[in-house]
XYZ file of C-alpha atoms in Angstrom:
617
model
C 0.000 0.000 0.000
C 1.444 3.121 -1.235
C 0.998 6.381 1.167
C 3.084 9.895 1.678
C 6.028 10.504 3.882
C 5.228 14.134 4.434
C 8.213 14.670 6.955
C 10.841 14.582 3.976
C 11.464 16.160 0.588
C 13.816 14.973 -1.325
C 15.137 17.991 -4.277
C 17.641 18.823 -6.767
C 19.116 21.886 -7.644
C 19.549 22.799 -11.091
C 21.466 25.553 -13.031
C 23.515 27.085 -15.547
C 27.330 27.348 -14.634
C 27.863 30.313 -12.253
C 24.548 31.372 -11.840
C 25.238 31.095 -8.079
C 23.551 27.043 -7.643
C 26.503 26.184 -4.774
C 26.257 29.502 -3.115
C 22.650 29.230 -2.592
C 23.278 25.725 -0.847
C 25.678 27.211 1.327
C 23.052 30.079 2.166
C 20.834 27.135 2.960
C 23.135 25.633 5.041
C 23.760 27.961 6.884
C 20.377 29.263 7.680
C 19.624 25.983 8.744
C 22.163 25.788 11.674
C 24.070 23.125 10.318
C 27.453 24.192 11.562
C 28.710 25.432 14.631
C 28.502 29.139 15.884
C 32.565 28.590 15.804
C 33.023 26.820 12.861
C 35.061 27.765 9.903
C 33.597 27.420 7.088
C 34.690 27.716 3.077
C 33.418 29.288 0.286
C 31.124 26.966 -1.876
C 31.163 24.042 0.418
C 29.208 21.932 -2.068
C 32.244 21.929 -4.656
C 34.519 19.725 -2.631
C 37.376 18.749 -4.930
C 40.044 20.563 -6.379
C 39.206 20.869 -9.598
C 35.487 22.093 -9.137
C 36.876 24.260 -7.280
C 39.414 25.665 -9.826
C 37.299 25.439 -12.536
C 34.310 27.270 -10.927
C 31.882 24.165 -11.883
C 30.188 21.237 -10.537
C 31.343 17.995 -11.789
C 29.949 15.675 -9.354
C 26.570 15.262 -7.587
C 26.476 15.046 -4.091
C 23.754 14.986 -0.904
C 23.439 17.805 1.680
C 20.235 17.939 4.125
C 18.849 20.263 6.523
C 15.835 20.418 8.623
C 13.502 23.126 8.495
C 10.685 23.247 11.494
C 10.815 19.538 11.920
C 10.863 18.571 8.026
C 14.077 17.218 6.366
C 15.361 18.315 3.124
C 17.563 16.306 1.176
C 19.154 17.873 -1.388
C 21.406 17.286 -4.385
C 23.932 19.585 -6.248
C 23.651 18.371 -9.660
C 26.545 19.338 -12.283
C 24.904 22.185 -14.656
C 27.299 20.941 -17.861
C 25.729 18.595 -20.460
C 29.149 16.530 -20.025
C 28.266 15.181 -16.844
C 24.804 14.091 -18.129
C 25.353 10.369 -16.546
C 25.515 12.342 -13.167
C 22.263 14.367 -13.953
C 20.510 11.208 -14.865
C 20.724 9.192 -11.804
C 20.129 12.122 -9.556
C 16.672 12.696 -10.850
C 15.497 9.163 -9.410
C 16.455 10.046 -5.847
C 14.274 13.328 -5.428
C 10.379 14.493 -6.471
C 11.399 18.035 -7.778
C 13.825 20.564 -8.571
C 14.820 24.443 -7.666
C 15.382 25.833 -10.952
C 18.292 28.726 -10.567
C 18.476 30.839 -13.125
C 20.325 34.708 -13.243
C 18.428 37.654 -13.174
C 20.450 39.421 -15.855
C 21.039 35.747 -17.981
C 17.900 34.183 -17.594
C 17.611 30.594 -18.467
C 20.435 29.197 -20.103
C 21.069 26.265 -22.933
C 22.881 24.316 -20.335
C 19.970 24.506 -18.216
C 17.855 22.856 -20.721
C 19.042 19.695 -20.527
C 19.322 18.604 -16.750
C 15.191 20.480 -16.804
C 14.438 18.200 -19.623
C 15.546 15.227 -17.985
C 13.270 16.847 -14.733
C 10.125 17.004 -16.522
C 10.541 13.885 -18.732
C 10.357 12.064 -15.247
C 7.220 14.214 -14.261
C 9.106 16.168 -11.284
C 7.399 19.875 -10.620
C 9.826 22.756 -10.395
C 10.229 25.801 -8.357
C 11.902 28.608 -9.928
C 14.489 30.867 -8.048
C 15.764 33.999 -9.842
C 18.842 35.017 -8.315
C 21.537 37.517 -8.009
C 18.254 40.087 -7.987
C 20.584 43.005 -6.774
C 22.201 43.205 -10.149
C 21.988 46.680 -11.303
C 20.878 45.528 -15.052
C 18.790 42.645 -13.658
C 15.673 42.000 -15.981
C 13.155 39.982 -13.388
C 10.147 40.157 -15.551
C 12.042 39.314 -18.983
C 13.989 36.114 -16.978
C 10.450 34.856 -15.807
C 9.029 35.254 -19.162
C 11.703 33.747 -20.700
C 11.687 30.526 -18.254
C 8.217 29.939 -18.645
C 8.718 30.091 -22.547
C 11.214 27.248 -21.898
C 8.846 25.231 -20.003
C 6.587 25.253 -22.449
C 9.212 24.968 -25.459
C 10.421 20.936 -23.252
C 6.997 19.864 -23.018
C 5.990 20.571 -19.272
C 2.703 19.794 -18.263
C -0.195 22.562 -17.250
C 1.123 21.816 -13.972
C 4.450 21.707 -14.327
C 3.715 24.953 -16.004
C 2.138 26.485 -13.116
C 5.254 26.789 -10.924
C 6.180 29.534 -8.313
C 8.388 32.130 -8.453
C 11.056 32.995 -5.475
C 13.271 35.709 -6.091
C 17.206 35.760 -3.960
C 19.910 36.801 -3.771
C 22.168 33.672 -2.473
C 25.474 36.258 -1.321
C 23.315 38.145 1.337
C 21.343 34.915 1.817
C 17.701 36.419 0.837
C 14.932 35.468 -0.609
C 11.424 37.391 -1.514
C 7.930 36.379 -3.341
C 7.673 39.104 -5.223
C 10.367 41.284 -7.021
C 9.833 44.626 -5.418
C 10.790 43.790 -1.858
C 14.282 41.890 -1.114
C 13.684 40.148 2.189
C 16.077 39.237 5.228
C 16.453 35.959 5.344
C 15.516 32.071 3.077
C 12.598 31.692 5.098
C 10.037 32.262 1.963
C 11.881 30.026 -0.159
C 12.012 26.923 2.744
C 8.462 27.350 2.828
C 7.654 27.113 -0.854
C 9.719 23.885 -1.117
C 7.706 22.528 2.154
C 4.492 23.970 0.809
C 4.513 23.220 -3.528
C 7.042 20.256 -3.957
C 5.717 16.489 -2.779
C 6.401 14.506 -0.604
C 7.939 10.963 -1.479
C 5.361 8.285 -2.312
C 6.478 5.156 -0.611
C 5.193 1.340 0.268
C 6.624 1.772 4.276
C 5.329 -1.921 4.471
C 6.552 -3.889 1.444
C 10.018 -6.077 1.264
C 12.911 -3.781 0.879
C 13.790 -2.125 -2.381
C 16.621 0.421 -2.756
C 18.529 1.996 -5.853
C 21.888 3.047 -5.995
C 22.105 5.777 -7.609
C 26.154 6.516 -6.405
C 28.652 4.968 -5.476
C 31.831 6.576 -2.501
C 34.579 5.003 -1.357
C 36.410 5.249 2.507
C 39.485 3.737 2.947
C 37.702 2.172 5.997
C 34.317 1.268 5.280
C 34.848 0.132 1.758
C 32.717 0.580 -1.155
C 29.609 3.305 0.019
C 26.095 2.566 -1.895
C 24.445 6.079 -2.094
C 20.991 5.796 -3.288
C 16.886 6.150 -2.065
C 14.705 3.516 -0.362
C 11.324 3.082 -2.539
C 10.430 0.537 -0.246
C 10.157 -0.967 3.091
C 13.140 -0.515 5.784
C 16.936 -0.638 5.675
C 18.376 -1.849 9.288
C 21.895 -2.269 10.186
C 23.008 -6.119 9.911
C 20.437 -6.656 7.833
C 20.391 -9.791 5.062
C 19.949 -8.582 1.854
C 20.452 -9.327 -2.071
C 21.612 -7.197 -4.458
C 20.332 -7.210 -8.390
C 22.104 -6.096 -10.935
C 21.224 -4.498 -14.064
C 21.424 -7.962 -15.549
C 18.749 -9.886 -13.498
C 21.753 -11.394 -11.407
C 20.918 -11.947 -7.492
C 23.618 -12.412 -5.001
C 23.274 -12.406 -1.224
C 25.118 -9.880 1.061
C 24.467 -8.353 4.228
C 24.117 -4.574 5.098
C 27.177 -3.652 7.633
C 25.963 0.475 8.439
C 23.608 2.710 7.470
C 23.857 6.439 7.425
C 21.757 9.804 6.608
C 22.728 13.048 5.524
C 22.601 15.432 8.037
C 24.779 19.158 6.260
C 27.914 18.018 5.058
C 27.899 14.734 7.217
C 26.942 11.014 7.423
C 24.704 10.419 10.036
C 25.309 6.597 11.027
C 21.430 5.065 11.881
C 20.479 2.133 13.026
C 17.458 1.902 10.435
C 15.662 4.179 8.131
C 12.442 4.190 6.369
C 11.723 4.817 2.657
C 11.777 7.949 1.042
C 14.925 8.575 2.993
C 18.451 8.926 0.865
C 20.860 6.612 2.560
C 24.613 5.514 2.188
C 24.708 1.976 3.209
C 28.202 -0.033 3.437
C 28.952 -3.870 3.584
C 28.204 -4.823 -0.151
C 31.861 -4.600 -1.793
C 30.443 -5.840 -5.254
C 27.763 -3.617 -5.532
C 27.391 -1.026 -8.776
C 24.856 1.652 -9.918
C 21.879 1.374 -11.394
C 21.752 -1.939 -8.880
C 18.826 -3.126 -6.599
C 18.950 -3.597 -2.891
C 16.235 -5.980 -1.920
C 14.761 -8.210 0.814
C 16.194 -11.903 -0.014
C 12.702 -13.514 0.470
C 10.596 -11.255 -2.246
C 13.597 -9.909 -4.631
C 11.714 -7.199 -6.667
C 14.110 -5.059 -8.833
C 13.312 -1.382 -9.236
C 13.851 -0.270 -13.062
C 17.810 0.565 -13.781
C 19.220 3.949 -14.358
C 19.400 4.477 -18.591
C 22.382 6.897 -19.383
C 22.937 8.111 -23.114
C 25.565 6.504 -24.798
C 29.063 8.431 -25.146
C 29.760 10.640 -28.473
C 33.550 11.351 -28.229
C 36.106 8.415 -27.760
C 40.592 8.949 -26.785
C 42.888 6.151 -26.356
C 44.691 5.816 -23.479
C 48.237 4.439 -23.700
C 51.187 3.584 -21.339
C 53.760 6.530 -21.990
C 55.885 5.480 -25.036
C 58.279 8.802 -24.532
C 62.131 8.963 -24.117
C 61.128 10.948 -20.693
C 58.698 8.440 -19.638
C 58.766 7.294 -15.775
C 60.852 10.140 -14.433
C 57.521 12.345 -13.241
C 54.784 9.884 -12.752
C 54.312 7.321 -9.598
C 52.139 5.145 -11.982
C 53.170 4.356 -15.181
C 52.532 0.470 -16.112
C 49.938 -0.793 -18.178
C 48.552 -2.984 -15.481
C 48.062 0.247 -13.238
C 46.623 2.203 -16.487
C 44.237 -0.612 -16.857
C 43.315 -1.315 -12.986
C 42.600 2.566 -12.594
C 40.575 3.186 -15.942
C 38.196 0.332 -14.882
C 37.457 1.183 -11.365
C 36.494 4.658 -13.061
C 33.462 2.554 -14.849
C 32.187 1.806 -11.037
C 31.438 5.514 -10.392
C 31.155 6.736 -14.106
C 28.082 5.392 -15.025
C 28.333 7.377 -18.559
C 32.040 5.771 -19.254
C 32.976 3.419 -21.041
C 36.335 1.255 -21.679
C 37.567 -0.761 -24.088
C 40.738 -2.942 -24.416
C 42.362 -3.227 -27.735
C 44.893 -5.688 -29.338
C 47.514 -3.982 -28.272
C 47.867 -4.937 -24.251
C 48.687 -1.310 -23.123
C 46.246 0.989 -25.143
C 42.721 1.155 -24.094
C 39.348 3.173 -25.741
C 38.238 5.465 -23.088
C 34.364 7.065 -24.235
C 32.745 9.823 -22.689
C 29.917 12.258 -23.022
C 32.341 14.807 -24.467
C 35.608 16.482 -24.469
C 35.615 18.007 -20.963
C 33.987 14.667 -19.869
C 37.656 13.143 -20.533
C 39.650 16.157 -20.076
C 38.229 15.877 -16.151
C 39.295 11.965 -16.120
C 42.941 13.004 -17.375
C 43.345 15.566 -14.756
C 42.102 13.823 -11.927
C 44.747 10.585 -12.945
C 47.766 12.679 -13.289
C 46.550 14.552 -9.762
C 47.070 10.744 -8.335
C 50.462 10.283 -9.926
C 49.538 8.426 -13.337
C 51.856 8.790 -16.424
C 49.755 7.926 -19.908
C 49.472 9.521 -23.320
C 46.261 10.271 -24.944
C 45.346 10.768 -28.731
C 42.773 13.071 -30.291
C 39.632 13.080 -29.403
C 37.133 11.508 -32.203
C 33.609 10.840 -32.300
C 31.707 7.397 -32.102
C 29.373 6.877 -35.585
C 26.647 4.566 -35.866
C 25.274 2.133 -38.657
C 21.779 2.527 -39.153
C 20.153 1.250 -42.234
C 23.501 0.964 -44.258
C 23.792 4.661 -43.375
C 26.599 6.027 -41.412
C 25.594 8.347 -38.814
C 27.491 10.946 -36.775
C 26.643 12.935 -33.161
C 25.300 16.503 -33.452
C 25.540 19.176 -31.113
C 22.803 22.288 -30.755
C 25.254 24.790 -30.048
C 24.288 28.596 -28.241
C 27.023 31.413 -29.604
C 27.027 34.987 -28.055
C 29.079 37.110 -29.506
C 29.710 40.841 -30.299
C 28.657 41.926 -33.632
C 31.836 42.652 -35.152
C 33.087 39.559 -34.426
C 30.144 37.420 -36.082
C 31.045 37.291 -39.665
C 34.506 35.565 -38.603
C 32.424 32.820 -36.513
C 29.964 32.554 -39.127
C 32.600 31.509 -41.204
C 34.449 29.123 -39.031
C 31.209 27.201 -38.835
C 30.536 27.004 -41.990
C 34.107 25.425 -43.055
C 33.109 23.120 -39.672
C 29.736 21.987 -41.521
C 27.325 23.760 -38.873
C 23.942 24.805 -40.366
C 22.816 28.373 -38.742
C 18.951 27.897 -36.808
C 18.470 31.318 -35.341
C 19.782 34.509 -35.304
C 18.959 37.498 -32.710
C 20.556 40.772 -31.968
C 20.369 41.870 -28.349
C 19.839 45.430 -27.420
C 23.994 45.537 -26.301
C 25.113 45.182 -29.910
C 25.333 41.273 -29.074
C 24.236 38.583 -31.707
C 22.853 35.168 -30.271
C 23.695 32.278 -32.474
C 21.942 29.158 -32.821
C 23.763 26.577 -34.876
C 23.298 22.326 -35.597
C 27.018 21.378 -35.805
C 28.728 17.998 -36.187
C 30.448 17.056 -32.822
C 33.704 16.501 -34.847
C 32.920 19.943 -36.226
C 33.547 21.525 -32.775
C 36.799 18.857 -31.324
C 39.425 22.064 -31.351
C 36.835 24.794 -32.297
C 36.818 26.272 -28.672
C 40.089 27.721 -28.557
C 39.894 29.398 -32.590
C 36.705 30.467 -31.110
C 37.972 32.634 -28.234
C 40.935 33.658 -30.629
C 38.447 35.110 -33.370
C 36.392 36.844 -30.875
C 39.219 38.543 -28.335
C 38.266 36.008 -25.586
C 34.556 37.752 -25.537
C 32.703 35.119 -27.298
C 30.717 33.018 -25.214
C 29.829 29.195 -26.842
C 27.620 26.597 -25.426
C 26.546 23.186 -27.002
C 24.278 20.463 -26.217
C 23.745 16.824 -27.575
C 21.243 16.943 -30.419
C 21.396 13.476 -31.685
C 22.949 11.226 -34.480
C 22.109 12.418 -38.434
C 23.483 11.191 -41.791
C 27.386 11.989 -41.897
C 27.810 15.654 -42.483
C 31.059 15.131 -45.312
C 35.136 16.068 -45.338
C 35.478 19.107 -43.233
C 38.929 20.557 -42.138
C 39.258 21.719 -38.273
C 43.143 22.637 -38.334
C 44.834 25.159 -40.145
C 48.395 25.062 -39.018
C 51.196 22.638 -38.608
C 53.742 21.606 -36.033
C 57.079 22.922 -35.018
C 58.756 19.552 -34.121
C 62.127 19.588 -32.225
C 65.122 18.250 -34.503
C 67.131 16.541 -31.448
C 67.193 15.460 -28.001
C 68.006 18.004 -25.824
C 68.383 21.215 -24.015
C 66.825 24.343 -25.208
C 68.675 27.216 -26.107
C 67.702 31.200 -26.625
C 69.617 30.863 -29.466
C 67.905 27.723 -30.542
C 64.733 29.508 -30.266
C 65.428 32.667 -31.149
C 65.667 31.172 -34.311
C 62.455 29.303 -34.121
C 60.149 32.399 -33.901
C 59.893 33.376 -36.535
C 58.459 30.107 -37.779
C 55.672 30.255 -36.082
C 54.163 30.570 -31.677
C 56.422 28.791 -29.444
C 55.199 26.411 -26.431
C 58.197 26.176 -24.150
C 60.891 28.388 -23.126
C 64.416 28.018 -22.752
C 66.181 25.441 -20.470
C 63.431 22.807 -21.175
C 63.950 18.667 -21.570
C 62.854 18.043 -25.007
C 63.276 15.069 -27.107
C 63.223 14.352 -31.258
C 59.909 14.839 -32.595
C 58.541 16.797 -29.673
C 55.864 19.452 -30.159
C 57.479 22.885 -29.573
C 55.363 25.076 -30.898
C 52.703 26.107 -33.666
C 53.846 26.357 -37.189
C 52.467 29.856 -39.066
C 51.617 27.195 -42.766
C 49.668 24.035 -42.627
C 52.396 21.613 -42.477
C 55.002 20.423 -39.841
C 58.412 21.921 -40.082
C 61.512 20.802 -37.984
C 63.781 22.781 -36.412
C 66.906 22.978 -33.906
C 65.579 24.268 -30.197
C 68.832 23.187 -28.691
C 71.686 24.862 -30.830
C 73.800 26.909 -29.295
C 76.102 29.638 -30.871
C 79.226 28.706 -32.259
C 81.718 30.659 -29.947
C 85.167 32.280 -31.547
C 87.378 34.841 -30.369
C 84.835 38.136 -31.737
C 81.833 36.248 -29.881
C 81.716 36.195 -26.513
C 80.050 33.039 -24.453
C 77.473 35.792 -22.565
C 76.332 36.821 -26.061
C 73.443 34.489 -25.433
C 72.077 36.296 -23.052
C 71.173 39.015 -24.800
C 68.588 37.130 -27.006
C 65.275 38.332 -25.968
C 62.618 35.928 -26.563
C 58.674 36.171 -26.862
C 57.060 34.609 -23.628
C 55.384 30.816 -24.987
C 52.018 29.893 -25.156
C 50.878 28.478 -21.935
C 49.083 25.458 -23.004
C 46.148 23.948 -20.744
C 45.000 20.399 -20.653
C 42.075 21.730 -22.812
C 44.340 23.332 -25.238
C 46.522 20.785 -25.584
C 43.850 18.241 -26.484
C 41.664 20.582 -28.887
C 45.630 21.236 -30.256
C 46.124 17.709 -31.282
C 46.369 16.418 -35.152
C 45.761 12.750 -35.757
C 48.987 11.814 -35.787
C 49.982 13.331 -32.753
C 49.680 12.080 -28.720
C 49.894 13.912 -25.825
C 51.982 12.766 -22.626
C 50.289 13.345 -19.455
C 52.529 13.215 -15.901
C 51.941 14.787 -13.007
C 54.244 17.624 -13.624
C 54.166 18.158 -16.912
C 51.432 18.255 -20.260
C 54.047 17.201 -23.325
C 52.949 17.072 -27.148
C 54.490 14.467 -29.495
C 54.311 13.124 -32.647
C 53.538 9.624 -33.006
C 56.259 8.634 -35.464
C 59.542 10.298 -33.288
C 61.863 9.697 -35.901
C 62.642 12.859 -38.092
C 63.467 10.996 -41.200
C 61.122 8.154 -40.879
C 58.007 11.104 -40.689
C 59.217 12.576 -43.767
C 59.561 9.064 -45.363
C 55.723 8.256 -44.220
C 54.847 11.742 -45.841
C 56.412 10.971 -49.063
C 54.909 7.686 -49.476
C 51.244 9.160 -48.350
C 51.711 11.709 -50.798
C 52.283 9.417 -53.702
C 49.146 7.323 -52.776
C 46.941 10.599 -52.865
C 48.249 11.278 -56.480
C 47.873 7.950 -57.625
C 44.126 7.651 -56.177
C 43.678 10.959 -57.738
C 44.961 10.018 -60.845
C 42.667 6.486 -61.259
C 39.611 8.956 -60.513
């Protein structure tokens, strides 16, 4: 018998990147009387790694809760970037609705559509919360307008339609019902979330049925099984079976069971469902997986993820520096830590290959991997990667290729140079609009392979002002040749130590990447040639010395600072025959073929092949 637990809610958060979605939660938190009177406390407590924190985004979802006049609220951060989709997707079957965030100058924002898509698909209602309201241009009627528009353009229901409106500003920790008046403290928003979103619908006396919807890990405790009971209880020692996604039942047996109370677990001795839990004691266990009672088994329906669109191969380092920076660098280690990725990743996948230490590594996008890279080297792995490239389908004896919808803002003098960088990248212009600031929104269908290394040419074409966002649109008939680099490779000539005088001679060929006194090796990416092909040159010749040059004259060179290349940069960089070389201290690119004379060999031959194909034609 199903009834209401009307002592919980359970409620994601979603929103664009920096529209102030972890601030809010802190705001929350704090109002709640979560922490201590003498407790320090950080800034954006929700983003708890180092590279959320860096990068000013949420990668992973996690569980906070508070209590509000008796009631707990769970609640989950949810990533706001359409590459962390597989985290959005099993987040939405732990709660019944969803705060909206959206910025009172912005309004909704393409990256918002996607993770309230996914929301509504599943029927959850919505409460909207325009923030940062003290903006001096803030435009509260337009952003409400324009939000509603998007719930109607994704299909929401008359209901869903009908949602309220709170209005804060998450810095001061306010929140209002109406935009004239600013308020003092969250109590109106607490009380719309008690008051419009529902309660959990549960089956308190039916066998036990629990999803895991994440997975932690303690050093301690084991393998942690984050996830919401649908039915029944959840007691400590308790004998259980798991089901996986497969139908498979084994038996285990529940060791602890905690709640979220703030920033902690809460270890319980039971808890009833509608209640997200982290239960330990099942080492096996994966997402998407059942917890159930072992006399009436009932699985509850299994988390679907989209499939991945962009696909890298890892590879042990195959560098003349390789295992001088890195603590890991075997292919047993590569493999070992790539796989126990899958266990929390639910929207990776992995793929051995013939060759023992190179494995496919597909994710929802480039920053999807880019994330995984950084987060190895942080632990002390040593790998190389190769360009990213998307994953086609066969459909019909049609080959098929990933789209993306993509959002461009840009200032109007710079939109004739993007319009034509998109059209040489095969992307097919929806909608145009000119904003009232001399800004032109963009609206563009492009091929996913279209954009791999568009981000950077982007930025340069538009003075770092251009602002691009892109979403998964789904697989169409292949879009034809397209070219996505323009310029070659400087390659170094030797093995050795740069020089000023080796470089000095270098710049004129084309932007340099490293600066004197650097480790490099033969065919070594130093730089970016100014034509279309790969030149080699000398980095670490020095100046013949005779008795009119003195050995100081070398200090008088004066060189350009180098590029400062970025993960990102260096894997948008990347040509097909290149790799890069990922350690801990240092981001490396390479050509695949080292040899000097052996490239220009492979060249000559490739070359002949083209004519003769182009001749039989």
């Amino acid at each position: 018998m199903t009834t209401l637990r009307n002592d919980i809610r359970n409620i994601a958060i979603i929103a664009h990147v920096d529209h102030g979605k972890t601030t809010l939660v802190d705001a929350m938190l704090k109002q709640s009387h979560i922490f201590r009177d003498n407790q320090v406390i950080v800034e954006r407590v929700m983003d708890s790694n180092d590279l959320e924190r860096e990068r000013g985004i949420t990668i992973l979802a996690k569980n906070t809760a508070i209590t509000y006049k008796g009631l707990k609220i769970n609640i989950v951060d949810t990533p706001g970037h359409a590459d962390f989709g597989g985290e959005v997707e099993r987040v939405m079957n732990m709660v019944e609705g969803v705060l909206l965030l959206v910025d009172a100058v912005d309004g909704p924002m393409p990256q918002t559509r996607f993770v309230l898509r996914k929301a509504l698909e599943m029927g959850h209602k919505a409460i909207v919360v325009i923030n940062k309201v003290d903006r001096p241009n803030a435009r509260l009627n337009h952003v409400a307008n324009a939000t509603f528009d998007l719930f109607i353009d994704l299909g929401a229901t008359d209901d869903q339609a009908e949602f309220p409106i709170v209005y804060t500003n998450a810095i001061l920790g306010n929140a209002s019902l109406t935009p004239i008046s600013e308020g003092t403290d969250l109590q109106p928003l607490f009380e719309t979330i008690v008051n419009y979103l529902p309660a959990p619908t549960i089956e308190p006396d039916a066998p036990t049925q629990m999803l895991v919807s994440t997975l932690a890990y303690d050093d301690y405790k084991g393998r942690i099984a984050i996830g919401r009971i649908f039915a029944g209880k959840i007691r400590r020692a308790q004998e259980v079976v798991r089901i996986a996604t497969d139908g498979k039942i084994t038996s285990g047996k529940i060791a602890q069971v905690f709640v979220h109370q703030g920033l902690d677990r809460i270890e319980v001795g039971e808890a009833d469902a509608g209640e997200i839990v982290a239960v330990t004691g099942l080492p096996e266990i994966f997402i998407g997986e059942t917890i159930a009672d072992p006399i009436e088994p009932k699985a509850l329906p299994p988390i679907r993820v989209e499939e991945p669109t962009v696909r890298m191969s890892f590879g042990v380092n195959t560098s003349p520096l390789s295992g001088k920076e890195g603590t890991w660098s075997t292919s047993r280690k590569l493999r070992e830590r790539l796989f126990k990725e899958l266990e929390s990743n639910v929207s990776l996948r992995v793929a051995e290959t013939e060759q023992p230490d190179v494995f496919i590594v597909s994710g929802r996008g480039e920053l999807h991997l880019a994330i995984l890279i950084e987060t190895m080297r942080r632990e002390g792995y040593e790998f190389e990667v190769a360009k990213p490239e998307v994953i086609y389908h066969e459909k019909d004896g049609q080959t098929l290729e990933p789209f993306e919808e993509c959002y461009i803002e840009v200032a109007e003098p710079y939109m004739g140079a993007v319009v034509e960088m998109l059209g040489t990248r095969r992307g097919m212009m929806t909608d145009v609009r000119h904003g009232d600031d001399g800004t032109v929104y963009l609206k563009y269908t492009v091929p996913t392979r279209g954009l791999l290394g568009f981000r950077s040419a982007f930025l340069t074409a538009t003075r770092g002002t251009g602002v691009i966002h892109a979403l998964f649109a789904g697989y169409f008939p292949l879009a034809g040749e397209m070219s996505t680099r323009e310029h070659g490779s400087l390659v170094s000539w030797e093995t050795g130590l740069t020089t000023n005088y080796g470089l000095n001679n270098g710049e004129g060929r084309g932007n340099l990447f490293i600066g004197p006194g650097v480790d490099v090796y033969e065919g070594m990416v130093i730089g970016q040639h100014i034509r279309d092909t790969d030149l080699a040159i000398n980095v670490c010749k020095k100046k013949h010395l005779t008795n009119m040059r003195a050995s100081t004259g070398d200090i008088a060179v004066r060189l350009t600072p180098p590029r400062n290349m970025s993960l990102d940069d260096c894997i948008e960089y990347l040509a097909a025959d290149e790799l890069l070389e990922v350690t801990p201290l240092s981001l490396r690119l390479r050509k695949r073929l080292l040899d000097t004379e052996e490239r220009r060999k492979l060249t000559r031959r490739e070359d002949k092949e083209e004519e003769a194909a182009a001749a039989s034609r």
